[in-house]
Short mmCIF file of C-alpha atoms and ligand atoms in Angstrom, two decimals:
data_model
loop_
_atom_site.label_atom_id
_atom_site.label_comp_id
_atom_site.label_asym_id
_atom_site.label_seq_id
_atom_site.Cartn_x
_atom_site.Cartn_y
_atom_site.Cartn_z
CA UNK A 683 113.33 108.43 89.84
CA UNK A 684 112.24 107.63 86.29
CA UNK A 685 112.87 103.97 86.88
CA UNK A 686 110.68 103.92 89.95
CA UNK A 687 107.87 105.49 87.98
CA UNK A 688 108.22 102.91 85.29
CA UNK A 689 108.07 100.11 87.82
CA UNK A 690 104.74 101.36 89.19
CA UNK A 691 103.24 101.60 85.72
CA UNK A 692 104.56 98.20 84.93
CA UNK A 693 103.07 96.69 88.09
CA UNK A 694 99.68 98.39 87.44
CA UNK A 695 99.66 96.93 83.96
CA UNK A 696 100.45 93.46 85.18
CA UNK A 697 97.88 93.61 87.98
CA UNK A 698 95.18 94.62 85.54
CA UNK A 699 96.31 91.69 83.34
CA UNK A 700 95.50 89.55 86.40
CA UNK A 701 99.09 88.65 87.25
CA UNK A 702 99.13 87.27 90.79
CA UNK A 703 102.85 87.72 91.22
CA UNK A 704 102.55 91.43 90.50
CA UNK A 705 99.56 91.55 92.89
CA UNK A 706 101.69 90.07 95.65
CA UNK A 707 104.52 92.49 94.92
CA UNK A 708 102.15 95.42 95.16
CA UNK A 709 100.68 94.21 98.45
CA UNK A 710 104.15 93.84 99.81
CA UNK A 711 104.70 97.51 98.97
CA UNK A 712 101.44 98.39 100.75
CA UNK A 713 102.55 96.53 103.84
CA UNK A 714 106.10 97.89 103.88
CA UNK A 715 107.06 100.28 106.59
CA UNK A 716 109.47 101.97 104.19
CA UNK A 717 108.16 105.44 103.30
CA UNK A 718 109.45 105.21 99.74
CA UNK A 719 107.65 101.90 99.24
CA UNK A 720 104.51 103.32 100.56
CA UNK A 721 104.64 106.27 98.17
CA UNK A 722 104.94 103.81 95.38
CA UNK A 723 102.06 101.76 96.76
CA UNK A 724 99.87 104.87 96.74
CA UNK A 725 100.74 105.37 93.05
CA UNK A 726 99.78 101.82 92.25
CA UNK A 727 96.52 101.92 94.23
CA UNK A 728 95.62 105.09 92.48
CA UNK A 729 96.32 103.48 89.08
CA UNK A 730 94.26 100.44 90.05
CA UNK A 731 91.33 102.37 91.46
CA UNK A 732 89.44 102.68 88.12
CA UNK A 733 89.49 98.88 87.86
CA UNK A 734 88.37 98.21 91.40
CA UNK A 735 85.03 98.32 93.20
CA UNK A 736 83.59 95.46 91.04
CA UNK A 737 83.24 92.79 93.71
CA UNK A 738 81.35 91.47 96.64
CA UNK A 739 83.28 91.94 99.87
CA UNK A 740 82.46 89.51 102.62
CA UNK A 741 83.75 89.73 106.20
CA UNK A 742 84.12 86.49 108.16
CA UNK A 743 84.76 86.45 111.88
CA UNK A 744 84.65 84.03 114.74
CA UNK A 745 86.67 82.87 117.69
CA UNK A 746 89.78 80.65 117.16
CA UNK A 747 88.74 77.08 116.54
CA UNK A 748 85.24 77.88 115.22
CA UNK A 749 86.28 76.71 111.76
CA UNK A 750 87.13 79.87 109.81
CA UNK A 751 89.90 78.29 107.72
CA UNK A 752 87.87 75.19 107.07
CA UNK A 753 84.83 77.34 106.15
CA UNK A 754 86.79 79.63 103.85
CA UNK A 755 88.28 76.61 102.13
CA UNK A 756 84.85 75.06 101.56
CA UNK A 757 83.12 78.31 100.69
CA UNK A 758 85.98 79.42 98.47
CA UNK A 759 85.99 76.15 96.53
CA UNK A 760 82.25 76.48 95.98
CA UNK A 761 82.74 79.99 94.66
CA UNK A 762 85.51 79.10 92.27
CA UNK A 763 83.43 76.11 91.05
CA UNK A 764 80.78 78.70 90.17
CA UNK A 765 83.31 80.61 88.10
CA UNK A 766 84.12 83.27 90.75
CA UNK A 767 87.58 84.57 91.46
CA UNK A 768 88.20 84.57 95.21
CA UNK A 769 90.73 86.59 97.15
CA UNK A 770 91.21 85.90 100.90
CA UNK A 771 92.72 88.59 103.07
CA UNK A 772 93.07 88.60 106.77
CA UNK A 773 93.25 91.04 109.64
CA UNK A 774 95.07 89.46 112.55
CA UNK A 775 94.83 91.65 115.62
CA UNK A 776 97.30 89.46 117.50
CA UNK A 777 100.23 90.03 115.14
CA UNK A 778 100.30 93.73 115.90
CA UNK A 779 100.48 93.08 119.57
CA UNK A 780 102.57 89.99 120.06
CA UNK A 781 104.18 89.45 116.69
CA UNK A 782 102.62 86.00 116.75
CA UNK A 783 99.51 85.05 114.89
CA UNK A 784 96.18 83.56 115.91
CA UNK A 785 95.10 83.08 112.34
CA UNK A 786 98.04 80.88 111.59
CA UNK A 787 99.79 80.32 108.30
CA UNK A 788 96.74 79.22 106.28
CA UNK A 789 98.18 75.87 105.49
CA UNK A 790 94.79 74.41 106.27
CA UNK A 791 93.39 75.90 103.12
CA UNK A 792 95.17 73.30 101.16
CA UNK A 793 92.75 73.05 98.24
CA UNK A 794 92.08 76.73 97.87
CA UNK A 795 95.76 77.57 97.85
CA UNK A 796 96.21 75.36 94.77
CA UNK A 797 93.16 76.86 93.02
CA UNK A 798 94.11 79.00 90.07
CA UNK A 799 91.10 81.23 90.68
CA UNK A 800 91.96 81.87 94.30
CA UNK A 801 94.47 84.17 95.98
CA UNK A 802 95.26 83.85 99.64
CA UNK A 803 97.25 86.50 101.42
CA UNK A 804 98.17 86.00 105.07
CA UNK A 805 97.64 88.89 107.42
CA UNK A 806 99.71 92.00 107.36
CA UNK A 807 101.50 92.60 110.58
CA UNK A 808 103.91 94.95 112.32
CA UNK A 809 102.16 97.99 113.60
CA UNK A 810 98.84 98.99 115.14
CA UNK A 811 95.50 97.30 114.41
CA UNK A 812 94.55 100.56 112.60
CA UNK A 813 97.59 100.21 110.39
CA UNK A 814 96.97 96.53 109.65
CA UNK A 815 93.33 97.27 108.85
CA UNK A 816 94.19 100.11 106.46
CA UNK A 817 96.66 97.88 104.60
CA UNK A 818 93.91 95.24 104.17
CA UNK A 819 91.57 97.94 102.95
CA UNK A 820 94.16 99.01 100.37
CA UNK A 821 94.86 95.43 99.39
CA UNK A 822 91.18 94.95 98.57
CA UNK A 823 91.45 97.57 95.83
CA UNK A 824 94.55 95.78 94.35
CA UNK A 825 92.80 92.35 94.43
CA UNK A 826 89.74 93.77 92.69
CA UNK A 827 91.84 95.42 90.02
CA UNK A 828 93.52 92.00 89.54
CA UNK A 829 90.09 90.55 88.64
CA UNK A 830 89.00 89.04 91.92
CA UNK A 831 85.25 89.45 92.21
CA UNK A 832 84.74 88.00 95.63
CA UNK A 833 86.83 89.23 98.48
CA UNK A 834 86.78 87.37 101.77
CA UNK A 835 88.22 89.27 104.74
CA UNK A 836 88.88 87.06 107.72
CA UNK A 837 89.44 88.09 111.31
CA UNK A 838 89.47 86.55 114.74
CA UNK A 839 86.46 87.39 116.83
CA UNK A 840 88.30 88.55 119.92
CA UNK A 841 88.54 92.30 119.76
CA UNK A 842 88.10 95.48 117.84
CA UNK A 843 89.20 94.04 114.55
CA UNK A 844 85.61 93.10 113.71
CA UNK A 845 84.67 96.78 113.60
CA UNK A 846 87.53 97.42 111.17
CA UNK A 847 86.40 94.53 108.96
CA UNK A 848 82.80 95.59 109.12
CA UNK A 849 83.74 98.97 107.79
CA UNK A 850 85.36 97.47 104.71
CA UNK A 851 82.88 94.81 103.64
CA UNK A 852 79.41 94.60 102.14
CA UNK A 853 78.31 91.55 104.07
CA UNK A 854 79.37 90.52 107.51
CA UNK A 855 79.23 86.87 108.52
CA UNK A 856 79.67 85.66 112.09
CA UNK A 857 80.68 82.05 112.50
CA UNK A 858 79.65 80.43 115.75
CA UNK A 859 79.37 77.10 117.49
CA UNK A 860 76.50 75.49 119.29
CA UNK A 861 77.48 75.50 122.91
CA UNK A 862 75.88 74.14 126.04
CA UNK A 863 72.93 76.47 126.09
CA UNK A 864 74.80 79.59 126.93
CA UNK A 865 76.04 80.42 123.40
CA UNK A 866 74.87 83.98 123.50
CA UNK A 867 76.95 84.88 126.54
CA UNK A 868 80.37 84.74 124.90
CA UNK A 869 79.44 87.00 122.02
CA UNK A 870 79.58 90.73 122.42
CA UNK A 871 76.34 92.40 121.62
CA UNK A 872 78.17 94.76 119.25
CA UNK A 873 79.37 91.90 117.10
CA UNK A 874 75.95 90.26 116.89
CA UNK A 875 74.52 93.61 115.89
CA UNK A 876 76.92 93.92 112.97
CA UNK A 877 76.21 90.45 111.64
CA UNK A 878 74.21 90.06 108.45
CA UNK A 879 74.31 86.35 109.00
CA UNK A 880 75.08 84.15 111.95
CA UNK A 881 76.31 80.71 110.87
CA UNK A 882 76.50 77.90 113.24
CA UNK A 883 79.32 75.70 112.08
CA UNK A 884 80.14 72.08 112.89
CA UNK A 885 76.46 71.16 112.48
CA UNK A 886 77.29 67.54 111.82
CA UNK A 887 77.14 64.20 113.61
CA UNK A 888 76.05 64.44 117.16
CA UNK A 889 76.23 68.22 117.03
CA UNK A 890 73.30 68.58 114.60
CA UNK A 891 70.57 68.74 117.22
CA UNK A 892 72.45 71.27 119.33
CA UNK A 893 73.06 73.34 116.24
CA UNK A 894 69.37 73.50 115.44
CA UNK A 895 68.65 74.51 119.00
CA UNK A 896 71.30 77.20 118.82
CA UNK A 897 69.76 78.47 115.58
CA UNK A 898 66.45 79.07 117.35
CA UNK A 899 68.20 80.94 120.13
CA UNK A 900 70.15 83.16 117.82
CA UNK A 901 67.04 83.88 115.83
CA UNK A 902 65.29 84.98 118.94
CA UNK A 903 68.22 87.15 120.03
CA UNK A 904 68.57 88.80 116.60
CA UNK A 905 64.88 89.81 116.60
CA UNK A 906 65.60 92.00 119.62
CA UNK A 907 67.95 94.24 117.58
CA UNK A 908 66.66 97.30 115.81
CA UNK A 909 66.04 97.03 112.09
CA UNK A 910 69.07 97.58 109.95
CA UNK A 911 69.37 100.55 107.58
CA UNK A 912 69.98 98.08 104.82
CA UNK A 913 66.42 96.75 105.39
CA UNK A 914 67.98 93.30 105.57
CA UNK A 915 66.85 90.95 108.29
CA UNK A 916 69.91 89.06 109.55
CA UNK A 917 69.72 85.33 108.96
CA UNK A 918 70.71 82.43 111.08
CA UNK A 919 71.81 79.23 109.44
CA UNK A 920 73.78 76.09 110.14
CA UNK A 921 76.60 74.41 108.18
CA UNK A 922 79.33 71.92 108.31
CA UNK A 923 82.46 73.33 106.81
CA UNK A 924 84.10 70.01 107.16
CA UNK A 925 81.43 68.03 105.29
CA UNK A 926 80.50 70.94 102.96
CA UNK A 927 76.82 71.01 103.95
CA UNK A 928 74.83 74.25 104.20
CA UNK A 929 77.55 76.14 102.34
CA UNK A 930 75.61 76.67 99.11
CA UNK A 931 72.72 78.05 101.14
CA UNK A 932 75.02 80.68 102.60
CA UNK A 933 76.03 81.86 99.19
CA UNK A 934 72.44 82.02 98.11
CA UNK A 935 71.65 84.11 101.14
CA UNK A 936 74.43 86.54 100.25
CA UNK A 937 73.12 86.78 96.71
CA UNK A 938 69.72 87.72 98.11
CA UNK A 939 71.34 90.34 100.28
CA UNK A 940 73.13 91.86 97.29
CA UNK A 941 69.91 91.85 95.25
CA UNK A 942 68.03 93.60 98.01
CA UNK A 943 70.64 96.21 98.72
CA UNK A 944 71.27 96.89 95.08
CA UNK A 945 67.57 97.39 94.58
CA UNK A 946 67.20 99.74 97.46
CA UNK A 947 70.55 101.47 96.64
CA UNK A 948 72.02 100.76 100.02
CA UNK A 949 74.91 98.87 98.55
CA UNK A 950 76.75 101.77 96.87
CA UNK A 951 75.63 104.32 99.42
CA UNK A 952 77.34 102.21 102.07
CA UNK A 953 80.50 101.89 100.01
CA UNK A 954 80.64 105.66 99.60
CA UNK A 955 80.24 106.01 103.38
CA UNK A 956 83.04 103.47 103.88
CA UNK A 957 85.36 105.43 101.62
CA UNK A 958 84.83 108.48 103.72
CA UNK A 959 85.39 106.49 106.86
CA UNK A 960 88.75 105.27 105.55
CA UNK A 961 89.77 108.78 104.52
CA UNK A 962 89.27 109.90 108.13
CA UNK A 963 90.80 106.74 109.60
CA UNK A 964 93.93 107.15 107.49
CA UNK A 965 94.29 110.76 108.53
CA UNK A 966 93.88 109.84 112.20
CA UNK A 967 96.32 106.99 111.95
CA UNK A 968 98.86 109.18 110.23
CA UNK A 969 98.64 112.01 112.69
CA UNK A 970 99.09 109.59 115.61
CA UNK A 971 102.03 107.89 114.03
CA UNK A 972 103.87 111.06 113.11
CA UNK A 973 103.19 112.62 116.49
CA UNK A 974 104.42 109.67 118.50
CA UNK A 975 107.42 109.00 116.28
CA UNK A 976 108.62 112.61 116.47
CA UNK A 977 111.92 112.57 118.45
CA UNK A 978 111.18 115.88 120.22
CA UNK A 979 107.72 114.64 121.27
CA UNK A 980 109.11 111.34 122.43
CA UNK A 981 111.55 113.13 124.68
CA UNK A 982 108.96 115.62 125.88
CA UNK A 983 106.52 112.82 126.80
CA UNK A 984 109.22 111.03 128.82
CA UNK A 985 110.22 114.08 130.82
CA UNK A 986 106.65 115.28 131.30
CA UNK A 987 105.53 111.84 132.47
CA UNK A 988 107.96 112.16 135.34
CA UNK A 989 106.87 115.71 136.12
CA UNK A 990 103.20 114.60 136.12
CA UNK A 991 103.98 111.58 138.38
CA UNK A 992 105.65 113.87 140.89
CA UNK A 993 102.81 116.37 140.84
CA UNK A 994 105.16 119.07 139.56
CA UNK A 995 102.85 119.68 136.66
CA UNK A 996 99.16 118.88 136.05
CA UNK A 997 98.47 116.22 133.35
CA UNK A 998 96.47 118.83 131.40
CA UNK A 999 99.15 121.50 131.49
CA UNK A 1000 101.72 118.92 130.39
CA UNK A 1001 99.48 117.77 127.56
CA UNK A 1002 99.02 121.32 126.35
CA UNK A 1003 102.70 121.96 126.50
CA UNK A 1004 103.47 118.90 124.33
CA UNK A 1005 100.67 119.52 121.86
CA UNK A 1006 101.68 123.18 121.43
CA UNK A 1007 105.27 122.16 120.74
CA UNK A 1008 104.12 119.80 117.96
CA UNK A 1009 101.48 121.98 116.41
CA UNK A 1010 103.59 125.12 116.82
CA UNK A 1011 100.69 127.11 118.16
P1 LIG B 1213 89.80 78.53 112.86
O1 LIG B 1213 90.74 78.66 113.98
O2 LIG B 1213 88.51 79.33 113.11
O3 LIG B 1213 90.38 78.89 111.53
O4 LIG B 1213 89.29 77.02 112.79
P2 LIG B 1213 89.79 75.81 111.87
O5 LIG B 1213 89.24 75.93 110.53
O6 LIG B 1213 91.24 75.66 111.95
O7 LIG B 1213 89.06 74.56 112.56
C1 LIG B 1213 89.34 74.16 113.89
C2 LIG B 1213 89.06 72.71 114.02
O8 LIG B 1213 87.67 72.45 113.86
C3 LIG B 1213 89.82 71.88 113.06
O9 LIG B 1213 90.24 70.70 113.71
C4 LIG B 1213 88.76 71.55 112.00
O10 LIG B 1213 88.95 70.31 111.40
C5 LIG B 1213 87.45 71.50 112.84
N1 LIG B 1213 86.28 71.83 112.10
C6 LIG B 1213 86.13 72.94 111.25
N2 LIG B 1213 84.93 72.93 110.71
C7 LIG B 1213 84.27 71.85 111.11
C8 LIG B 1213 82.97 71.27 110.89
O11 LIG B 1213 82.13 71.78 110.16
N3 LIG B 1213 82.70 70.12 111.56
C9 LIG B 1213 83.56 69.53 112.43
N4 LIG B 1213 83.18 68.37 112.98
N5 LIG B 1213 84.79 69.99 112.63
C10 LIG B 1213 85.19 71.12 112.02
#
């Protein structure tokens, strides 16, 4: 018991001293399904908390193939060249469902991986999207305590993971491609509405003209959304992640956003709100997990499913019975 305590304190000390190995070890504890590990992770997160919160958190989403890895490599290199310390975390919704990964193994960020001032952590996996998202949220705190001042959270734009990312970042960037005139169709309204910037990637070569056209269309579409509480007007811009053009402009745009929202005090108000959100999310996730992993409940659900199927019991009566058993009412 004493030894375990000492290990946590040791890890906290190392993380604060910007030791990336210790950071990785702590994130592994966060991601572990072992209850003992997670208890230790909680201790470490609590110890790191006073050193966290000093960063800009940027969410990056887009469909597979849009160029997220290429963009993060280019954007990340720009940031480290400006003296920033960049951590890249990912939420991969596929890994919780299929065990496979849409985001891949990040080998495409070849330069950034080698950069001393960058830290790339592939996506957590194993359980529900909610679980994966919470682990990423906790890892942000650890990265910040380790001295990373710019956190990039990547996700695939195919499902609910965007909402989770949006609730843990300050700035939400949607990467898109110029299509054949119907670019707006493929994007869910909700995702467009969350975006602080829409970036049309692959604006190079023969694509340039189409990208400009798409920019106009997105601008028109964004104007139809209600004004954001941040007072920020979402921007549409083009870039080529491959040829590193338009990347600096995106960083400047984010700096403007931070200046505006610091000035109008939205920035920290939003973070406070997000902390509350994660409190409730963690409670919800925990209740669900404990409930469904409870052996008695598992058995009751199986038997009652049959009873309900055969119309021996109404679904509502069965639900009440199971809930009452668990909550001992
Ligand atoms: P991800 O699946 O969103 O991470 O996309 P990748 O970064 O792996 O990129 C998918 C493909 O698009 C790769 O073959 C990249 O080389 C290519 N790509 C990415 N960005 C650009 C760009 O700005 N211009 C062009 N022409 N190709 C790009």
